[in-house]
PDB file of C-alpha atoms and ligand atoms in Angstrom:
ATOM      1  CA  MET D  11      30.156 275.199  93.197  1.00 79.00           C
ATOM      2  CA  ASP D  12      26.764 275.349  91.692  1.00 83.00           C
ATOM      3  CA  PHE D  13      26.376 277.785  88.641  1.00 89.00           C
ATOM      4  CA  LYS D  14      22.872 277.935  87.971  1.00 89.00           C
ATOM      5  CA  HIS D  15      22.701 281.476  88.691  1.00 93.00           C
ATOM      6  CA  VAL D  16      24.971 282.162  86.005  1.00 96.00           C
ATOM      7  CA  ASP D  17      22.454 281.367  83.354  1.00 96.00           C
ATOM      8  CA  THR D  18      19.828 283.361  84.924  1.00 96.00           C
ATOM      9  CA  ILE D  19      22.072 286.201  84.976  1.00 97.00           C
ATOM     10  CA  ILE D  20      22.988 285.966  80.978  1.00 97.00           C
ATOM     11  CA  GLU D  21      19.352 285.658  80.453  1.00 97.00           C
ATOM     12  CA  LYS D  22      18.425 288.710  82.212  1.00 97.00           C
ATOM     13  CA  HIS D  23      21.158 290.415  79.888  1.00 97.00           C
ATOM     14  CA  GLN D  24      19.592 288.567  77.023  1.00 96.00           C
ATOM     15  CA  GLY D  25      23.008 286.743  76.396  1.00 95.00           C
ATOM     16  CA  LYS D  26      24.371 289.964  74.722  1.00 96.00           C
ATOM     17  CA  ARG D  27      28.065 290.400  74.676  1.00 95.00           C
ATOM     18  CA  THR D  28      27.766 294.111  74.858  1.00 96.00           C
ATOM     19  CA  ALA D  29      26.468 293.598  78.601  1.00 96.00           C
ATOM     20  CA  LEU D  30      29.549 291.600  79.625  1.00 96.00           C
ATOM     21  CA  ILE D  31      30.633 293.860  82.058  1.00 95.00           C
ATOM     22  CA  SER D  32      27.080 294.311  83.850  1.00 94.00           C
ATOM     23  CA  ILE D  33      27.079 290.198  83.387  1.00 97.00           C
ATOM     24  CA  LEU D  34      30.266 289.825  85.421  1.00 96.00           C
ATOM     25  CA  HIS D  35      28.943 292.455  88.200  1.00 92.00           C
ATOM     26  CA  ASP D  36      25.864 290.027  88.495  1.00 94.00           C
ATOM     27  CA  ILE D  37      28.133 287.248  88.965  1.00 96.00           C
ATOM     28  CA  GLN D  38      30.305 288.980  91.405  1.00 90.00           C
ATOM     29  CA  ASP D  39      27.210 289.785  93.307  1.00 87.00           C
ATOM     30  CA  GLU D  40      25.813 286.253  93.585  1.00 90.00           C
ATOM     31  CA  TYR D  41      29.179 284.877  94.371  1.00 89.00           C
ATOM     32  CA  ASN D  42      31.073 287.533  96.215  1.00 85.00           C
ATOM     33  CA  PHE D  43      33.848 287.028  93.428  1.00 90.00           C
ATOM     34  CA  LEU D  44      34.235 285.717  89.600  1.00 95.00           C
ATOM     35  CA  PRO D  45      34.760 282.050  89.953  1.00 95.00           C
ATOM     36  CA  GLU D  46      36.411 280.388  87.209  1.00 95.00           C
ATOM     37  CA  GLY D  47      33.705 278.036  86.149  1.00 95.00           C
ATOM     38  CA  ALA D  48      31.162 281.005  86.241  1.00 97.00           C
ATOM     39  CA  LEU D  49      33.806 282.857  83.661  1.00 97.00           C
ATOM     40  CA  THR D  50      33.805 279.756  81.831  1.00 96.00           C
ATOM     41  CA  LYS D  51      30.331 279.374  81.328  1.00 96.00           C
ATOM     42  CA  VAL D  52      30.023 282.969  80.257  1.00 97.00           C
ATOM     43  CA  ALA D  53      32.361 282.495  77.851  1.00 97.00           C
ATOM     44  CA  THR D  54      30.880 279.407  76.277  1.00 96.00           C
ATOM     45  CA  ARG D  55      27.213 281.124  76.382  1.00 96.00           C
ATOM     46  CA  LEU D  56      28.278 284.186  74.738  1.00 97.00           C
ATOM     47  CA  GLN D  57      30.573 282.427  72.505  1.00 96.00           C
ATOM     48  CA  MET D  58      33.578 284.604  73.605  1.00 97.00           C
ATOM     49  CA  ASN D  59      37.117 283.616  74.164  1.00 96.00           C
ATOM     50  CA  THR D  60      37.888 282.796  77.712  1.00 96.00           C
ATOM     51  CA  ASN D  61      41.087 285.016  77.657  1.00 96.00           C
ATOM     52  CA  ASP D  62      39.016 287.878  76.572  1.00 96.00           C
ATOM     53  CA  ILE D  63      36.498 287.378  79.445  1.00 96.00           C
ATOM     54  CA  TYR D  64      39.699 287.367  81.897  1.00 96.00           C
ATOM     55  CA  GLY D  65      40.761 290.267  80.359  1.00 95.00           C
ATOM     56  CA  VAL D  66      38.038 292.307  81.172  1.00 95.00           C
ATOM     57  CA  ALA D  67      37.692 290.716  84.657  1.00 94.00           C
ATOM     58  CA  THR D  68      41.379 291.582  85.471  1.00 92.00           C
ATOM     59  CA  PHE D  69      41.175 295.097  83.888  1.00 90.00           C
ATOM     60  CA  TYR D  70      38.629 296.468  86.147  1.00 86.00           C
ATOM     61  CA  LYS D  71      39.601 296.655  89.808  1.00 76.00           C
ATOM     62  CA  SER D  72      36.241 296.339  90.943  1.00 77.00           C
ATOM     63  CA  PHE D  73      36.266 292.521  89.888  1.00 88.00           C
ATOM     64  CA  SER D  74      37.806 289.825  91.975  1.00 88.00           C
ATOM     65  CA  LEU D  75      39.054 286.253  90.759  1.00 91.00           C
ATOM     66  CA  THR D  76      39.331 284.981  94.318  1.00 86.00           C
ATOM     67  CA  PRO D  77      36.878 284.976  97.155  1.00 83.00           C
ATOM     68  CA  ARG D  78      36.116 288.106  98.938  1.00 84.00           C
ATOM     69  CA  GLY D  79      35.130 288.921 102.393  1.00 87.00           C
ATOM     70  CA  GLU D  80      31.140 289.090 103.011  1.00 88.00           C
ATOM     71  CA  HIS D  81      31.730 292.934 103.514  1.00 91.00           C
ATOM     72  CA  THR D  82      34.054 295.251 101.357  1.00 89.00           C
ATOM     73  CA  VAL D  83      35.679 297.999 102.864  1.00 94.00           C
ATOM     74  CA  THR D  84      37.106 300.389 100.230  1.00 94.00           C
ATOM     75  CA  LEU D  85      39.261 303.658 101.415  1.00 96.00           C
ATOM     76  CA  CYS D  86      40.021 306.444  99.325  1.00 96.00           C
ATOM     77  CA  LEU D  87      43.636 307.410  98.451  1.00 96.00           C
ATOM     78  CA  GLY D  88      42.797 309.896  95.643  1.00 95.00           C
ATOM     79  CA  THR D  89      44.420 313.169  96.008  1.00 97.00           C
ATOM     80  CA  ALA D  90      41.780 314.744  97.815  1.00 97.00           C
ATOM     81  CA  CYS D  91      41.650 311.896 100.498  1.00 97.00           C
ATOM     82  CA  HIS D  92      45.146 311.709 100.343  1.00 97.00           C
ATOM     83  CA  VAL D  93      46.167 315.269 101.631  1.00 97.00           C
ATOM     84  CA  ARG D  94      43.654 314.498 104.382  1.00 97.00           C
ATOM     85  CA  GLY D  95      44.859 311.595 106.095  1.00 96.00           C
ATOM     86  CA  GLY D  96      43.940 308.444 103.635  1.00 97.00           C
ATOM     87  CA  PRO D  97      47.045 306.820 103.897  1.00 97.00           C
ATOM     88  CA  ASN D  98      47.315 307.002 107.489  1.00 96.00           C
ATOM     89  CA  LEU D  99      43.963 305.456 107.808  1.00 97.00           C
ATOM     90  CA  LEU D 100      44.713 302.807 105.555  1.00 97.00           C
ATOM     91  CA  ARG D 101      47.927 301.958 107.619  1.00 97.00           C
ATOM     92  CA  GLU D 102      45.440 301.772 110.707  1.00 96.00           C
ATOM     93  CA  LEU D 103      42.955 299.883 109.309  1.00 96.00           C
ATOM     94  CA  LYS D 104      45.537 297.194 107.772  1.00 96.00           C
ATOM     95  CA  SER D 105      47.157 297.077 111.130  1.00 96.00           C
ATOM     96  CA  HIS D 106      43.584 296.495 112.883  1.00 95.00           C
ATOM     97  CA  LEU D 107      42.479 293.668 110.749  1.00 95.00           C
ATOM     98  CA  ARG D 108      45.954 292.201 110.216  1.00 95.00           C
ATOM     99  CA  ILE D 109      45.804 292.231 106.537  1.00 95.00           C
ATOM    100  CA  GLU D 110      47.092 294.126 103.625  1.00 95.00           C
ATOM    101  CA  ALA D 111      44.828 295.821 100.786  1.00 94.00           C
ATOM    102  CA  GLY D 112      43.645 293.596  98.571  1.00 88.00           C
ATOM    103  CA  GLN D 113      43.106 290.806 101.220  1.00 89.00           C
ATOM    104  CA  THR D 114      40.298 289.017 103.212  1.00 90.00           C
ATOM    105  CA  THR D 115      40.177 288.856 107.169  1.00 92.00           C
ATOM    106  CA  ALA D 116      40.880 285.236 108.101  1.00 90.00           C
ATOM    107  CA  ASP D 117      37.575 284.901 109.246  1.00 90.00           C
ATOM    108  CA  GLY D 118      36.334 286.123 105.751  1.00 89.00           C
ATOM    109  CA  LYS D 119      34.262 288.695 107.001  1.00 91.00           C
ATOM    110  CA  ILE D 120      36.032 291.862 105.364  1.00 93.00           C
ATOM    111  CA  PHE D 121      37.719 292.528 102.111  1.00 91.00           C
ATOM    112  CA  LEU D 122      39.905 295.540 102.267  1.00 94.00           C
ATOM    113  CA  GLN D 123      40.881 297.625  99.374  1.00 92.00           C
ATOM    114  CA  ALA D 124      42.248 300.962  98.123  1.00 94.00           C
ATOM    115  CA  VAL D 125      41.164 302.903  95.207  1.00 92.00           C
ATOM    116  CA  ASN D 126      42.128 306.448  93.594  1.00 91.00           C
ATOM    117  CA  CYS D 127      38.948 308.601  94.240  1.00 91.00           C
ATOM    118  CA  LEU D 128      35.188 307.654  94.934  1.00 91.00           C
ATOM    119  CA  GLY D 129      33.924 310.426  93.056  1.00 92.00           C
ATOM    120  CA  VAL D 130      32.896 312.056  96.455  1.00 94.00           C
ATOM    121  CA  CYS D 131      36.022 314.110  97.310  1.00 96.00           C
ATOM    122  CA  ALA D 132      34.373 316.975  99.147  1.00 96.00           C
ATOM    123  CA  ILE D 133      33.655 314.796 102.169  1.00 97.00           C
ATOM    124  CA  GLY D 134      37.145 312.892 101.947  1.00 95.00           C
ATOM    125  CA  PRO D 135      38.526 311.074 103.463  1.00 97.00           C
ATOM    126  CA  VAL D 136      36.108 308.836 102.369  1.00 97.00           C
ATOM    127  CA  MET D 137      35.557 304.894 103.145  1.00 97.00           C
ATOM    128  CA  PHE D 138      32.981 303.101 101.057  1.00 94.00           C
ATOM    129  CA  VAL D 139      31.429 300.233 102.798  1.00 94.00           C
ATOM    130  CA  ASP D 140      28.766 297.687 101.388  1.00 86.00           C
ATOM    131  CA  GLY D 141      27.396 300.518  99.055  1.00 82.00           C
ATOM    132  CA  THR D 142      27.513 303.477 101.629  1.00 92.00           C
ATOM    133  CA  PHE D 143      29.797 306.167 101.501  1.00 95.00           C
ATOM    134  CA  HIS D 144      31.130 307.392 104.937  1.00 97.00           C
ATOM    135  CA  GLY D 145      33.098 310.760 104.803  1.00 97.00           C
ATOM    136  CA  GLY D 146      35.126 312.386 107.100  1.00 97.00           C
ATOM    137  CA  MET D 147      36.621 309.379 107.968  1.00 96.00           C
ATOM    138  CA  ASN D 148      39.223 308.799 111.129  1.00 96.00           C
ATOM    139  CA  SER D 149      40.461 305.743 112.332  1.00 94.00           C
ATOM    140  CA  ILE D 150      37.922 305.794 115.466  1.00 96.00           C
ATOM    141  CA  LYS D 151      34.818 306.025 113.269  1.00 96.00           C
ATOM    142  CA  ALA D 152      36.341 303.425 110.781  1.00 96.00           C
ATOM    143  CA  LYS D 153      37.155 300.840 113.372  1.00 95.00           C
ATOM    144  CA  ARG D 154      33.491 301.499 114.858  1.00 96.00           C
ATOM    145  CA  ILE D 155      31.899 301.036 111.390  1.00 95.00           C
ATOM    146  CA  ILE D 156      33.849 297.812 110.830  1.00 93.00           C
ATOM    147  CA  GLU D 157      32.813 296.441 114.303  1.00 92.00           C
ATOM    148  CA  LYS D 158      29.316 297.002 113.612  1.00 92.00           C
ATOM    149  CA  ILE D 159      29.221 295.120 110.269  1.00 88.00           C
ATOM    150  CA  GLY D 160      31.079 292.355 112.077  1.00 78.00           C
ATOM    151  CA  ARG D 161      28.122 292.147 114.398  1.00 72.00           C
ATOM    152  CA  LYS D 162      25.632 292.231 111.684  1.00 62.00           C
ATOM    153  CA  ARG D 163      26.914 289.192 110.224  1.00 46.00           C
ATOM    154  CA  ASN D 164      26.490 287.274 113.324  1.00 45.00           C
ATOM    155  CA  GLY D 165      22.870 288.098 113.223  1.00 40.00           C
ATOM    156  CA  VAL D 166      23.143 289.848 116.657  1.00 37.00           C
ATOM    157  CA  LYS D 167      21.481 293.666 116.950  1.00 38.00           C
ATOM    158  CA  HIS D 168      23.546 296.296 118.613  1.00 37.00           C
ATOM    159  CA  GLU D 169      22.483 299.701 118.827  1.00 36.00           C
ATOM    160  CA  GLU D 170      25.549 302.118 119.155  1.00 36.00           C
ATOM    161  CA  ASN D 171      24.965 304.452 122.148  1.00 32.00           C
TER     162      ASN D 171
HETATM  163  S1  LIG A 209      39.852 311.636  96.478  1.00 83.96           S
HETATM  164 FE1  LIG A 209      38.868 310.567  97.411  1.00 83.96          FE
HETATM  165  S2  LIG A 209      36.494 310.462  96.793  1.00 83.96           S
HETATM  166 FE2  LIG A 209      37.863 311.691  95.383  1.00 83.96          FE
END
């Protein structure tokens, strides 16, 4: 794996240790996860202990040390979403995708995760997909969204009727 983008990302943040979290976010955006080689490079460039970098990378749930699917589907299980059916929705999606939360589908398309509160409780139950909030979720809507992003990856445009 080529880590030349890591240098660019570190330079963008002027090599500041205080920008570590932003650097890690940018690396994850670039590689879809935090590769070991990239973290080693960050440690060297920022003159930090590798264990400290891993400490940050494992503390925040938004970071992943293993490859994620091309699309991230995040279901909220916070209190407001929980009482509106979040757990049932998660159960249905796990069954539909044949994975557990925290895993990627076998075809590498979708990474599924559950979190506690996405900060938009009023529209719960909420599903967050590739940077977009989808409120008032139910399993039919959720599966439709998942099917749609799956089709996008194949470069085939389909409009919903
Ligand atoms: S509890 Fe789901 S967005 Fe807050």
